[in-house]
Amino acid sequence: GKLDNLSDPAEVVKVSAAHEVDFLPPEAND
């Protein structure tokens, strides 16, 4: 997958957000 080659958590979050992939509960985005 596209996330497999990402080692930076911030990049994972950014890419996931760009792909509208919400893998964290809303309250985790505080």
Tab-separated table of N, CA and C in Angstrom, residues 12-25:
chain	number	residue	atom	x	y	z
A	12	VAL	N	2.239	10.033	7.254
A	12	VAL	CA	1.157	9.050	7.216
A	12	VAL	C	-0.177	9.736	7.452
A	13	VAL	N	-0.214	10.609	8.453
A	13	VAL	CA	-1.436	11.344	8.770
A	13	VAL	C	-1.832	12.248	7.612
A	14	LYS	N	-0.836	12.934	7.051
A	14	LYS	CA	-1.101	13.869	5.952
A	14	LYS	C	-1.655	13.140	4.735
A	15	VAL	N	-1.001	12.063	4.365
A	15	VAL	CA	-1.427	11.281	3.199
A	15	VAL	C	-2.791	10.649	3.455
A	16	SER	N	-2.977	10.144	4.670
A	16	SER	CA	-4.251	9.523	5.020
A	16	SER	C	-5.374	10.541	4.967
A	17	ALA	N	-5.096	11.741	5.465
A	17	ALA	CA	-6.099	12.804	5.436
A	17	ALA	C	-6.413	13.189	3.994
A	18	ALA	N	-5.390	13.203	3.168
A	18	ALA	CA	-5.575	13.555	1.766
A	18	ALA	C	-6.430	12.515	1.046
A	19	HIS	N	-6.337	11.286	1.513
A	19	HIS	CA	-7.119	10.203	0.914
A	19	HIS	C	-8.399	9.950	1.697
A	20	GLU	N	-8.692	10.867	2.631
A	20	GLU	CA	-9.898	10.779	3.446
A	20	GLU	C	-9.976	9.457	4.205
A	21	VAL	N	-8.831	9.006	4.676
A	21	VAL	CA	-8.788	7.778	5.469
A	21	VAL	C	-8.708	8.154	6.943
A	22	ASP	N	-9.801	7.936	7.655
A	22	ASP	CA	-9.835	8.279	9.072
A	22	ASP	C	-9.603	7.024	9.901
A	23	PHE	N	-8.362	6.845	10.357
A	23	PHE	CA	-8.037	5.666	11.145
A	23	PHE	C	-7.927	6.023	12.630
A	24	LEU	N	-8.210	7.288	12.943
A	24	LEU	CA	-8.234	7.720	14.331
A	24	LEU	C	-9.629	8.220	14.669
A	25	PRO	N	-10.081	7.960	15.904
A	25	PRO	CA	-11.378	8.481	16.335
A	25	PRO	C	-11.346	10.001	16.387
